[in-house]
Every structure is written in C-alpha cells, then in structure tokens.
Tab-separated table of C-alpha atoms in Angstrom:
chain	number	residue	atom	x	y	z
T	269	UNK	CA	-7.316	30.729	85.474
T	270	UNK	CA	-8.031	32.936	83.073
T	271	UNK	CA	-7.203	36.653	82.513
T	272	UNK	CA	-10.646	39.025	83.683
T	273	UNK	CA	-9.730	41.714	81.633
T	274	UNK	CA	-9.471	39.202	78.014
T	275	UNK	CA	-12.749	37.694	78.996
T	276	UNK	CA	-14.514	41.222	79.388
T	277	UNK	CA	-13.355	41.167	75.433
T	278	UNK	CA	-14.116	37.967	74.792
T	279	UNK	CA	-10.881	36.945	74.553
T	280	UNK	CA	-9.642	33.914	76.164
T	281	UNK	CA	-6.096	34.314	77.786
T	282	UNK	CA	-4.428	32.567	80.393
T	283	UNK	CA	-3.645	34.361	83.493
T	284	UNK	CA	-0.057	35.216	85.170
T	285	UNK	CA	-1.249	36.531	88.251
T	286	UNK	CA	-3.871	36.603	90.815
T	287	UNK	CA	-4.476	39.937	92.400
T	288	UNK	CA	-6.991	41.199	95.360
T	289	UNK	CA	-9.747	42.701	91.670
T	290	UNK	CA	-8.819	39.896	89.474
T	291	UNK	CA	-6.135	37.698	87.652
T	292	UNK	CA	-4.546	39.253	84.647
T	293	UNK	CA	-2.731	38.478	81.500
T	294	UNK	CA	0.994	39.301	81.084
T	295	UNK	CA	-0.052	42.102	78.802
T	296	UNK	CA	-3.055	43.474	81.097
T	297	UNK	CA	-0.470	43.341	84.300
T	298	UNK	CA	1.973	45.332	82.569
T	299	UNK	CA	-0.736	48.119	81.516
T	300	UNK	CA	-2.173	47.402	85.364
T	301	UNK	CA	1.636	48.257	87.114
T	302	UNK	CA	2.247	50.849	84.742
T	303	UNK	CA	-1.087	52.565	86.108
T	304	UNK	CA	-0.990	51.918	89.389
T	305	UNK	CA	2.690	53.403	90.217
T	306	UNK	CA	1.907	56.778	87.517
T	307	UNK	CA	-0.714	56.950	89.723
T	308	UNK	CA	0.643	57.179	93.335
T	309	UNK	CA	3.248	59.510	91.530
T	310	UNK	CA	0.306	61.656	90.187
T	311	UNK	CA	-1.795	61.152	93.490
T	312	UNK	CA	0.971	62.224	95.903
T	313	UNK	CA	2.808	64.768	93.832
T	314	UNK	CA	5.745	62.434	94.049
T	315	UNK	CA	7.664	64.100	90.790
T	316	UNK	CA	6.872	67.787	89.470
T	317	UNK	CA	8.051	68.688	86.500
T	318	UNK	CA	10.585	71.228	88.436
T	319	UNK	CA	12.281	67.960	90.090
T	320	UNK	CA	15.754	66.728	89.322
T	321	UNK	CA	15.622	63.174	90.504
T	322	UNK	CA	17.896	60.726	91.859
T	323	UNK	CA	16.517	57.262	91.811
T	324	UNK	CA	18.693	55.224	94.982
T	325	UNK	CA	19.146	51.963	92.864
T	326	UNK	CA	20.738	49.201	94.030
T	327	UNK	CA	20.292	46.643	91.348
T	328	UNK	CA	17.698	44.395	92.991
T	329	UNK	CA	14.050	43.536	91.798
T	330	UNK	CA	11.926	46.679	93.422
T	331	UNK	CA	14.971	49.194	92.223
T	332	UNK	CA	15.387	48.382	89.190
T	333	UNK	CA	11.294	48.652	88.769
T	334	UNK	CA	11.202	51.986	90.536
T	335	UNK	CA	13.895	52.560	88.226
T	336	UNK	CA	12.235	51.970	84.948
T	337	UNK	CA	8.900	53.301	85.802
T	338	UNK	CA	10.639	56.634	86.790
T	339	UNK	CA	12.516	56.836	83.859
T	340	UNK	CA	9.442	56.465	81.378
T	341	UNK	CA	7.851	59.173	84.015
T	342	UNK	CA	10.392	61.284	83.334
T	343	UNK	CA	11.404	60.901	80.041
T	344	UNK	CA	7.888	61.716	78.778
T	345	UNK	CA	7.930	65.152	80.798
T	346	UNK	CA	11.660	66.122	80.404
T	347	UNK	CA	12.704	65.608	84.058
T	348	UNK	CA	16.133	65.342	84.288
T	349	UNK	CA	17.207	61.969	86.954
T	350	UNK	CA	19.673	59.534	87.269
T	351	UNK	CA	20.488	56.696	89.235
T	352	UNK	CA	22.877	56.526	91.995
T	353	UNK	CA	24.059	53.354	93.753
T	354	UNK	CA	25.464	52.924	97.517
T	355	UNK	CA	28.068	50.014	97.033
T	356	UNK	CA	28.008	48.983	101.281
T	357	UNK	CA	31.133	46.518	100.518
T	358	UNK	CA	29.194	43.159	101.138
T	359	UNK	CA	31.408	40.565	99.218
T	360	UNK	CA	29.507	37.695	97.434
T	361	UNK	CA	26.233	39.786	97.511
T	362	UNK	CA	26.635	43.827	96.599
T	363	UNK	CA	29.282	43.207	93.129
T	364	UNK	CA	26.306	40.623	91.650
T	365	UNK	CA	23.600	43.341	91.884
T	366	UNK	CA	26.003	46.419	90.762
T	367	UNK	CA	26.529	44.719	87.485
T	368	UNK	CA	22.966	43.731	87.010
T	369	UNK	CA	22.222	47.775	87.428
T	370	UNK	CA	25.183	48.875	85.411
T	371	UNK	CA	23.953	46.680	82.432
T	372	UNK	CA	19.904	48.188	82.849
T	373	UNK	CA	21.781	51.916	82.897
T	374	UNK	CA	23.585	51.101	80.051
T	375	UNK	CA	20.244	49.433	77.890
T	376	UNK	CA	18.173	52.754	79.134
T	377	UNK	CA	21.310	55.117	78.523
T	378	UNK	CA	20.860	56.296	81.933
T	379	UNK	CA	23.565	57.993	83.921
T	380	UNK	CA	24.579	55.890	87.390
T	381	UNK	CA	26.759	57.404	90.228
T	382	UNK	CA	27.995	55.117	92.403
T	383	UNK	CA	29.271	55.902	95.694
T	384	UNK	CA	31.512	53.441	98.385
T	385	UNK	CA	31.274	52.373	101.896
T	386	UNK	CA	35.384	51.809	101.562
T	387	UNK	CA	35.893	55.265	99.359
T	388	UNK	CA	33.988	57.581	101.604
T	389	UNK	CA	34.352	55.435	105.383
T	390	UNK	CA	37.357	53.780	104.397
T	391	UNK	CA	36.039	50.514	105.502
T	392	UNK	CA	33.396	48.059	104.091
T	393	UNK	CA	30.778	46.965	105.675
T	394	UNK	CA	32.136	43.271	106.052
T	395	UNK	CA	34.848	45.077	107.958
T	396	UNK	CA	32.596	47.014	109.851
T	397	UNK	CA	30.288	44.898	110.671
T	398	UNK	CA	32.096	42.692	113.134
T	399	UNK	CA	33.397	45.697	115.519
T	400	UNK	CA	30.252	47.300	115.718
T	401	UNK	CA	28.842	44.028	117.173
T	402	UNK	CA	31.519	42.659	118.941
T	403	UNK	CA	32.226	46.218	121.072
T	404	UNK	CA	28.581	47.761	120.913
T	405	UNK	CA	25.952	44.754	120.192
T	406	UNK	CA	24.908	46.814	117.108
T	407	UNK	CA	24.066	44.984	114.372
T	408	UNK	CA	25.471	44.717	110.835
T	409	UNK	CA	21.736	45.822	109.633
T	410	UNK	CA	21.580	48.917	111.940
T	411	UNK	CA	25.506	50.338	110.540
T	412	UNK	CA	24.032	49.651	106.977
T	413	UNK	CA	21.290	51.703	107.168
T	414	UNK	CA	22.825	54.935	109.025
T	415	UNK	CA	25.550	55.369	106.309
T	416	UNK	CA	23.347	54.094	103.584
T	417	UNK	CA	21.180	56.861	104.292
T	418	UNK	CA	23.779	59.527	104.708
T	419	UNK	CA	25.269	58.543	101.889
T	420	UNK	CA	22.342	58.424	99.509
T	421	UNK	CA	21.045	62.078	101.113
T	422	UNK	CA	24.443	63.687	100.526
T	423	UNK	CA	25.344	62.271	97.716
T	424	UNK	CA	21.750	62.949	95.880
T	425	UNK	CA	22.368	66.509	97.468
T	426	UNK	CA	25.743	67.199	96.097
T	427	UNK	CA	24.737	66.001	92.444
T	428	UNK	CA	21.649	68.317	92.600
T	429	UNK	CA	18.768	66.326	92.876
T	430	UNK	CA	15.274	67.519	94.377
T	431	UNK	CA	13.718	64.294	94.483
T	432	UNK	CA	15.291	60.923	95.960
T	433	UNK	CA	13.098	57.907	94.450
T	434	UNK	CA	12.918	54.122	96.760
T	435	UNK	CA	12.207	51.428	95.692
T	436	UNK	CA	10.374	50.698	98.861
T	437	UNK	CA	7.105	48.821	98.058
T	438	UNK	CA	3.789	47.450	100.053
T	439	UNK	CA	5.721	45.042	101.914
T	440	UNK	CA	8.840	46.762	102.856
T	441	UNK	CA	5.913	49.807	104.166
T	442	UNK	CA	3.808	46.910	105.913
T	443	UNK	CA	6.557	45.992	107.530
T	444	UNK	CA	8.237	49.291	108.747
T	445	UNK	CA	4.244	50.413	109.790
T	446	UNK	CA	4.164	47.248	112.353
T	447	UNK	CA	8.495	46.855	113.283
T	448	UNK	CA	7.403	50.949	114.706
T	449	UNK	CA	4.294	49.941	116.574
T	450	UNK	CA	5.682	46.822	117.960
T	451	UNK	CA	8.751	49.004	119.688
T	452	UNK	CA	6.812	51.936	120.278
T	453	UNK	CA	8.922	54.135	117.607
T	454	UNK	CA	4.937	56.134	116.600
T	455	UNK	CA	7.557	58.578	115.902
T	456	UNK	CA	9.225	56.939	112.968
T	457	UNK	CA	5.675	55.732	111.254
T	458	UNK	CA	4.963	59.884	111.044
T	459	UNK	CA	8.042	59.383	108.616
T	460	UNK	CA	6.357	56.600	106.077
T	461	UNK	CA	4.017	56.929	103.513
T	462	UNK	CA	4.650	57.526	99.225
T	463	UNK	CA	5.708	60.962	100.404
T	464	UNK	CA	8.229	60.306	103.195
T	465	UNK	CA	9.381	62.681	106.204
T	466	UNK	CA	7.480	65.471	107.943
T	467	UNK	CA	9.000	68.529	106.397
T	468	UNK	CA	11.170	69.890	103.528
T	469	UNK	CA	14.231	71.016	104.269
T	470	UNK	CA	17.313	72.323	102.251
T	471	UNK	CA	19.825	70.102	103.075
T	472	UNK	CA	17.555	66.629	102.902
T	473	UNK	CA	16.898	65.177	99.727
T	474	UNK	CA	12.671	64.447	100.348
T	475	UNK	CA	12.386	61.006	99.590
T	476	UNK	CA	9.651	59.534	97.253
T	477	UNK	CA	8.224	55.762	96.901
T	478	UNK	CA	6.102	55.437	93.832
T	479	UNK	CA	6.224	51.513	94.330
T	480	UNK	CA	4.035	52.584	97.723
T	481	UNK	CA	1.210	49.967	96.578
T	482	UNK	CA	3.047	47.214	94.628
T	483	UNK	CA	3.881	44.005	96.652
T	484	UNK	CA	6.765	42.001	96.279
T	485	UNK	CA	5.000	39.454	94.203
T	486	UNK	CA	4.440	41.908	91.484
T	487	UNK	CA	7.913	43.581	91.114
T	488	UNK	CA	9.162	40.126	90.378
T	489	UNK	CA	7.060	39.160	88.140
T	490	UNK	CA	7.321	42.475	86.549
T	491	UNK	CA	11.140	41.853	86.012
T	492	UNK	CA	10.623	38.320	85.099
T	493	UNK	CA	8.248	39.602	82.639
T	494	UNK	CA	10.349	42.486	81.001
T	495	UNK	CA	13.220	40.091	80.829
T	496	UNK	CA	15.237	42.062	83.630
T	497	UNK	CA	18.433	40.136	85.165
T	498	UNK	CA	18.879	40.547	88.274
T	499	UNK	CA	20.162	38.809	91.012
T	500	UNK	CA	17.569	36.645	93.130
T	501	UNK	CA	19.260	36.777	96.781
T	502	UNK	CA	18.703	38.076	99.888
T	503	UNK	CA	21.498	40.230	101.548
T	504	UNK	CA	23.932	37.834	103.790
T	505	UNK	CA	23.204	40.041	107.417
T	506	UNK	CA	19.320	39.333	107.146
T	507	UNK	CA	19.456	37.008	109.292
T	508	UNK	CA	20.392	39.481	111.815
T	509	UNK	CA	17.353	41.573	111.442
T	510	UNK	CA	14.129	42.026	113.330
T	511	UNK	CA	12.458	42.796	110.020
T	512	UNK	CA	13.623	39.779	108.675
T	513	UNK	CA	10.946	38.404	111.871
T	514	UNK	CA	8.139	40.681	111.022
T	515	UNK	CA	8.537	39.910	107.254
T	516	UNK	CA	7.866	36.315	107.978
T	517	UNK	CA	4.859	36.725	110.006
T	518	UNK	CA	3.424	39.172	107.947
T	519	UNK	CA	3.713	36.661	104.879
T	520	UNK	CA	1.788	34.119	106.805
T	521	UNK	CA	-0.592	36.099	107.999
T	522	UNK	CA	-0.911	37.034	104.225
T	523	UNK	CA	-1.041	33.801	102.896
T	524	UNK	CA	-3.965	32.979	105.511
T	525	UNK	CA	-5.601	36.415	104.838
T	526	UNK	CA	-5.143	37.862	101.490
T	527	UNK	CA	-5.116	41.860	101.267
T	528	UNK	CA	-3.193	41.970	104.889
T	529	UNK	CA	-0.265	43.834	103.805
T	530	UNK	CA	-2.229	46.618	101.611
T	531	UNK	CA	-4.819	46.934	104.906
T	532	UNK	CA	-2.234	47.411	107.055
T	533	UNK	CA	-0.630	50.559	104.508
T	534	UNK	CA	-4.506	52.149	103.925
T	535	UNK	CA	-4.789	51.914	107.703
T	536	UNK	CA	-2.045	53.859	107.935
T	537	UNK	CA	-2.697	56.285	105.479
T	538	UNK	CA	-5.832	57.126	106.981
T	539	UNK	CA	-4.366	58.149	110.315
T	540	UNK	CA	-0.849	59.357	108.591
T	541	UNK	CA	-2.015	62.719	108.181
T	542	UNK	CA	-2.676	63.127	111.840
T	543	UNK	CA	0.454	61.519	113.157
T	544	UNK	CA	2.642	63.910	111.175
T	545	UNK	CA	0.887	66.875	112.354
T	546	UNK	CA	1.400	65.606	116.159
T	547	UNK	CA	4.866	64.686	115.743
T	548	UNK	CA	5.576	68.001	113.607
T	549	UNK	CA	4.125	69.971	116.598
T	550	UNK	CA	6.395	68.302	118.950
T	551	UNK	CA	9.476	68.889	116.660
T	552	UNK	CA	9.747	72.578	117.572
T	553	UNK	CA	12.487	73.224	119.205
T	554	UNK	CA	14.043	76.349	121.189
T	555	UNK	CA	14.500	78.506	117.970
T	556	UNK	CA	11.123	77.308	116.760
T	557	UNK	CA	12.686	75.410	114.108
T	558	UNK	CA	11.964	72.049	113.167
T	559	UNK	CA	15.229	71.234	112.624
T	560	UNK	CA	18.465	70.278	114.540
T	561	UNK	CA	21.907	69.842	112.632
T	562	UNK	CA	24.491	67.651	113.861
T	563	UNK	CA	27.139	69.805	116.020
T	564	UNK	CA	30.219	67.526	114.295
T	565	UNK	CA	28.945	67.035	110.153
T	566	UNK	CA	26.324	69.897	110.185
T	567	UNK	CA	23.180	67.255	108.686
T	568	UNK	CA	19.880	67.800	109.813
T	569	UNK	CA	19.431	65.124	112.760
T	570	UNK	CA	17.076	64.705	115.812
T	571	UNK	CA	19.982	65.278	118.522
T	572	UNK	CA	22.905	67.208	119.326
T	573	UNK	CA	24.437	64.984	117.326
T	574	UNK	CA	23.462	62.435	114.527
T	575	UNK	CA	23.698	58.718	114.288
T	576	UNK	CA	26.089	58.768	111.763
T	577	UNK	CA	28.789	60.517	113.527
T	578	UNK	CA	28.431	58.708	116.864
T	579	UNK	CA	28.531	55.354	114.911
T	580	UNK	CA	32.047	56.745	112.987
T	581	UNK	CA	33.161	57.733	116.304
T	582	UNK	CA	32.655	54.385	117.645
T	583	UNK	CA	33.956	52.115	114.713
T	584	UNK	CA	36.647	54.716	114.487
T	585	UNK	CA	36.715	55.436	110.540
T	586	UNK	CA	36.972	57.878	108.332
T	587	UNK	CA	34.234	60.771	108.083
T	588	UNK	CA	33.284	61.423	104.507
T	589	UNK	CA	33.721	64.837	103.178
T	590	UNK	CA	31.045	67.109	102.190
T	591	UNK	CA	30.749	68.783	98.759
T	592	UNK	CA	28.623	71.762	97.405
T	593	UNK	CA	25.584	70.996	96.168
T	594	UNK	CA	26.353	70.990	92.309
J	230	UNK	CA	-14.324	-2.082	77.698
J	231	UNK	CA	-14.781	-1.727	81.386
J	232	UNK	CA	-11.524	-3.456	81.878
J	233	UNK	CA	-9.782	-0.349	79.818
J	234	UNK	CA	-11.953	1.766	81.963
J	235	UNK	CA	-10.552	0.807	85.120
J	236	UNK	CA	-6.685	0.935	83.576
J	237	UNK	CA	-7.035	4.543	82.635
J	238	UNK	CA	-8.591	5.207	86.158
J	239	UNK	CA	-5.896	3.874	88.119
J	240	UNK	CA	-3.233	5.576	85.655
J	241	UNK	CA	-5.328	8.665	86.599
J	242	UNK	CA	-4.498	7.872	90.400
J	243	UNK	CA	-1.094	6.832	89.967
J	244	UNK	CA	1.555	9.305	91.824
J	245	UNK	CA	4.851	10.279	90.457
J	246	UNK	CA	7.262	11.868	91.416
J	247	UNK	CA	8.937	14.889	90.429
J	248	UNK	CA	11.879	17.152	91.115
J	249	UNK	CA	10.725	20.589	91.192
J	250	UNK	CA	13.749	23.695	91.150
J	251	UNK	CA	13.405	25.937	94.464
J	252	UNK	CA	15.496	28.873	93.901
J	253	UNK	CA	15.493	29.628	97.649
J	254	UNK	CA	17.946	27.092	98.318
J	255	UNK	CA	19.322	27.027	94.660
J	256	UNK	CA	18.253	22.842	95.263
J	257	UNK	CA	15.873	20.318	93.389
J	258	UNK	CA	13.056	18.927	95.781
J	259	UNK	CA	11.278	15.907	95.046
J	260	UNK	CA	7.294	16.166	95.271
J	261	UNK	CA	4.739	13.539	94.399
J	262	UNK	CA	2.251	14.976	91.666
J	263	UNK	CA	-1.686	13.060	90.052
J	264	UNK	CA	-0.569	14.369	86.830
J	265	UNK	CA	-3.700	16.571	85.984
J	266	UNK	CA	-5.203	16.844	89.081
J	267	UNK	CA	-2.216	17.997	91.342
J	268	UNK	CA	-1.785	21.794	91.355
J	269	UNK	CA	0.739	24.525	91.717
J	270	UNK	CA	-0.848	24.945	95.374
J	271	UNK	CA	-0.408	21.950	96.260
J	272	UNK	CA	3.279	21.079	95.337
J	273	UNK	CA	3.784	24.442	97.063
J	274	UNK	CA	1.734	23.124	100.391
J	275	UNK	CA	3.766	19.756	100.316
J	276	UNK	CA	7.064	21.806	100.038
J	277	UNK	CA	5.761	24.527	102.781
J	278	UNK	CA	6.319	27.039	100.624
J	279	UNK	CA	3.602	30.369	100.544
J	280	UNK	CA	2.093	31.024	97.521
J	281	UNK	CA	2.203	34.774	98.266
J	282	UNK	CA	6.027	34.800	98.676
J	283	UNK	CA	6.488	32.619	95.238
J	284	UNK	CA	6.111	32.865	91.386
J	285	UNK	CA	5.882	29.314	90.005
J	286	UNK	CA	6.864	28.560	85.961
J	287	UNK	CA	5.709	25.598	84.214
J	288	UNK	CA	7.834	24.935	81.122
J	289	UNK	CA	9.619	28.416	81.988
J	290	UNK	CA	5.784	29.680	81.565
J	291	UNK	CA	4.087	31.773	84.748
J	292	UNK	CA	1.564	29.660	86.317
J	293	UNK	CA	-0.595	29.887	88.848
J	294	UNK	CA	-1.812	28.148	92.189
J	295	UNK	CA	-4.871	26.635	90.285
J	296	UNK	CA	-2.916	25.413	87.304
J	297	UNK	CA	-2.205	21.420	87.076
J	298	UNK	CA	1.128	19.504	86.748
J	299	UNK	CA	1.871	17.223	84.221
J	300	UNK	CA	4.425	14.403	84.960
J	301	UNK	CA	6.802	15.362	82.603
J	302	UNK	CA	6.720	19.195	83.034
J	303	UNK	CA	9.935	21.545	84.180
J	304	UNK	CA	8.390	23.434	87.517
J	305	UNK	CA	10.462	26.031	88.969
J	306	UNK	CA	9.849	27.971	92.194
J	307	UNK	CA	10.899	31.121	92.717
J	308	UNK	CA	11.757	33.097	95.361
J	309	UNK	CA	10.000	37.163	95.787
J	310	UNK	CA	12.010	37.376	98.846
J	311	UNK	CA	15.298	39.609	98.128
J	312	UNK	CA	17.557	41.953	98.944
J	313	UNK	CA	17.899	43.094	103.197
C-alpha cells in the first residue's frame, strides 16, 4: 500500500496506516494528527490564550498524546499548563505508567503534580476495591472513577487551572455515546462532546478532549512512531466493566463496518446541541440555579449530596481536604 | 525447463510456519504463512485478531493488512487496547 499523499507528488512511499480518506506515510500521518487535533482545539475553542491548563495524564498511549499535542499548542501561544497525574494505588499496573509519564515530563521539561488515592483517601484502590463490592456490589471501576474525578477537578482547581485536557479519544466517546443510550442515562450523553459538561461554573474545572476524533489505532501508532515508552496494558479491574462489553462490540462492528465509531460521534454531535439545551432547561432548580453543591464537601453535584461523599461514607475513609484555589 | 517450473511452483505453495509475537498475551503464536502471498490480514484472521484493534510490524517496520509475509520475517502484533 502505498502512501496517497507521496503519490499526489510523485513520490513513491510505503504506507503505515490505512485511514477512512486514504493510507499515509509515517511523515504525512504525523502532519495529518498534528492537524486534525489543532483543529478540534481551534474548532471548539478548546484552549484560549487566557487558559491555564492542566492536562489529566496518566502515562498511557492517548495521555501522553493529548499531552504532547497540548504542549506544542501551548508552547507556541504562551499558555501556561502542566500535567497532573491521579496515582489510584493499582499495584502491578498504575507505578509502570507513572514512570513512563515522569520520564516524557522530564524530556519536555514539563511540570507534573501528582496526587494519591492513599495520600488524600488514605486507602488505595486495591484496598478499596474489595469492600465496596463485597458490602455494596459496586464495582472497582465505578469507586475509580468518582474519586478520580474529584480528585482531578480539585486538584486542577487548587493549582489554578482553567482548562482540564483528556485524553479521551473517538473510541472512549463511541463508547460512552452508546454505554448512555443502552441504560437510558440521555442525561449523561448532554455531558460528552470535545467541549464537555453543560455549563461553566467556578468551582469545576471545564474539561476539554482535543483527541475528540482520533481512534485508538492512531494514538498508538503515533507513540510508536515518536518513539514514546509507554506501557502497553490494560488496567487489571477491566474485566469488571460494562464498557469493557461495549468496547468489544463496537470493535467488531468496526472491523465489519469501517467508519462505525466516528458515525456514531458525528451522530452525536449533530443532535448534541439540542440535548444540552433540554437537559440545561431541566437543571434549574428552586433558586434558578443550575447548580447544586454537595451539603457535606461543598462540590457542585446533582443531589443533596455527591457521589463522592456517599461512597467515603460507605467505604469509611478519609475525606480529602480542600485547598484555595492557588 | 518445465520440470524447474513446476519446483518453483510448488515452493510457491509450500506453507510454513511461523511464530508471530502477540503482545496481548505477551505469547508467541504459531501461524502457517505462503511466503509472498500470505498477508498481514490473514495471519491476523487465522489468529482472530481485528485489524482495527492491532498495529502489525514486520522487521520492527509498520505494516499493513495488505502487506505479504516472508518466511523468515520477525511479525509482531500489537495490542491498541489499553488502559481501563
């Protein structure tokens, strides 16, 4: 297979990749990522030049990408960022991909905060993991993402950033879109998109996803390309996920019928704009705010109070403390 | 002549087989290649493995599905999957 783009020169290269327009050359993919993401960022006003951004990087393929990209992004306009890392306390899985991140921050001279399941919870999520789903049926994957998300919001918050990048890409969106319509959570998929959530609000770090439109396939072979190490593994509780399930079929159905995974995110787009009007309608409540804050930690939340607190009321462990935002 | 004809085109048919590196699984999996006429799709089709979930190197070179396998070549398959 040969690269499109070389024979349009009349050049003759050999291709890395296959994509839905055309294969491409290792050079020509490079130039052809590089676009695409400055693009969405561009399109979608992910990063203004009055943004202090955190990038939530966790050492893996698609963070370390969102990672790079953000820091070229930035470093050409003079945005301040950083990286920050949530270390959940998985043995055998988390330590491999924190030193994978701490060498790229150290190579790119780019400042990394990282913050602890045991230092702020006083547990890890190994210990966790096995109370919440003996005594509640709650699994490992569910505790992970509550306290991975208040974590990465106040700890983005409390260092001062405006902007918290994801490295959430086509797939991981694909997915989410169809895990939301298949439990009837329409709510949550008002949420998605390159620009995620349905308002700004002081105390929640709006969260950004410039890797909206790259797949899996290409972040890999982007960090194969550039040389990258990281660590090739998938976390040891994915077994216990639904996603894990929809991930699956969605790969099938992809490998059957290329371009299923980017129809699925355009479909969405083009009825997201809708959905977060409706669901920002409903979100009024008595004060005509569109906000509720937890009655126990003060976050913003959707109840009385927020997931985060009920789950450290049920495990039983300790409740991190807040700082000023710097 | 027609005798070396035939040789070459049975050589040309022969199978071998070859171990091929699956990351997934961090294991060597034996697959039976044509040398020059099998393809990276269809190593990853014996192995049920999707070519959308995979990035194949030949020789530690990126290949793709429509690129052919040589008997003596170092094929690695590797995983896109990662992370929770």
């Amino acid at each position: 297979m040969k690269c499109y783009k070389c024979e349009l020169k009349g050049e003759d290269k050999k291709a890395a990749i296959k994509l839905q327009n055309g294969a491409y050359c290792k050079e020509h993919f490079l130039n052809y990522l590089e676009e695409k993401i400055f693009k969405t960022i561009r399109k979608y006003n992910l990063i203004l030049e009055s943004d202090t951004v955190c990038v939530a990087a966790s050492g893996g393929k698609d963070s370390l990408t969102a990672l790079y990209f953000t820091f070229l992004f930035c470093k050409e306009r003079n945005i301040p960022m950083f990286a920050l890392m949530i270390d959940e306390g998985i043995l055998g899985y988390r330590e491999k991909t924190e030193k994978d991140l701490r060498d790229f921050c150290k190579k790119f001279e780019i400042t990394l905060h990282i913050a602890s399941f045991k230092k702020e919870f006083g547990m890890t999520l190994d210990e966790m993991g096995p109370i919440t789903l003996e005594k509640f049926g709650r699994k490992p994957c569910t505790t992970c993402g509550i306290f991975r998300r208040l974590l990465l919001n106040t700890k983005a918050r409390e260092l001062g950033a405006t902007k918290l990048v994801t490295g959430h890409n086509q797939d991981d969106e694909s997915q989410a879109f169809i895990m939301n319509v298949m439990q009837g959570h329409q709510k949550q998929n008002a949420g998605l998109g390159p620009l995620a959530g349905l308002n700004d609000n002081e105390m929640y770090v709006r969260r950004v996803k410039p890797l909206y439109f790259v797949s899996e396939k290409e972040s890999r072979l982007f960090c194969l390309l550039k040389g990258f190490n990281v660590e090739f593994g998938e976390c040891p509780y994915v077994t216990y996920s639904y996603r894990a399930d929809i991930r699956d079929m969605l790969n099938l159905l992809e490998e059957k019928y290329p371009s299923t995974k980017s129809s699925i995110i355009n479909s969405f787009l083009d009825i997201s704009l809708e959905l977060k009007q409706k669901y920002n309608n409903q979100n009024t409540n008595s004060n005509n705010s569109k906000f509720k804050y937890c009655s126990v930690c003060g976050e913003p939340c959707s109840g009385e109070i927020c997931n985060a607190c009920k789950l450290i009321g049920e495990i039983g462990c300790k409740r991190p403390k807040a700082k000023q935002k710097k | 002549m027609g005798e070396n004809m035939k040789e070459s085109k049975d050589k040309s048919k022969s199978k071998f087989e070859i171990e091929v590196f699956v990351e997934k699984d961090n294991s060597k999996k034996k697959t039976n290649i044509v040398p020059n006429k099998t393809t990276v799709k269809d190593i990853l089709k014996q192995l049920g493995i999707l070519s959308s979930a995979s990035i194949v190197t030949i020789n530690n070179d990126i290949a793709t599905d429509d690129d052919v396998v040589k008997e003596k070549d170092n094929v690695k398959i590797l995983s896109v999957i990662s992370g929770g």
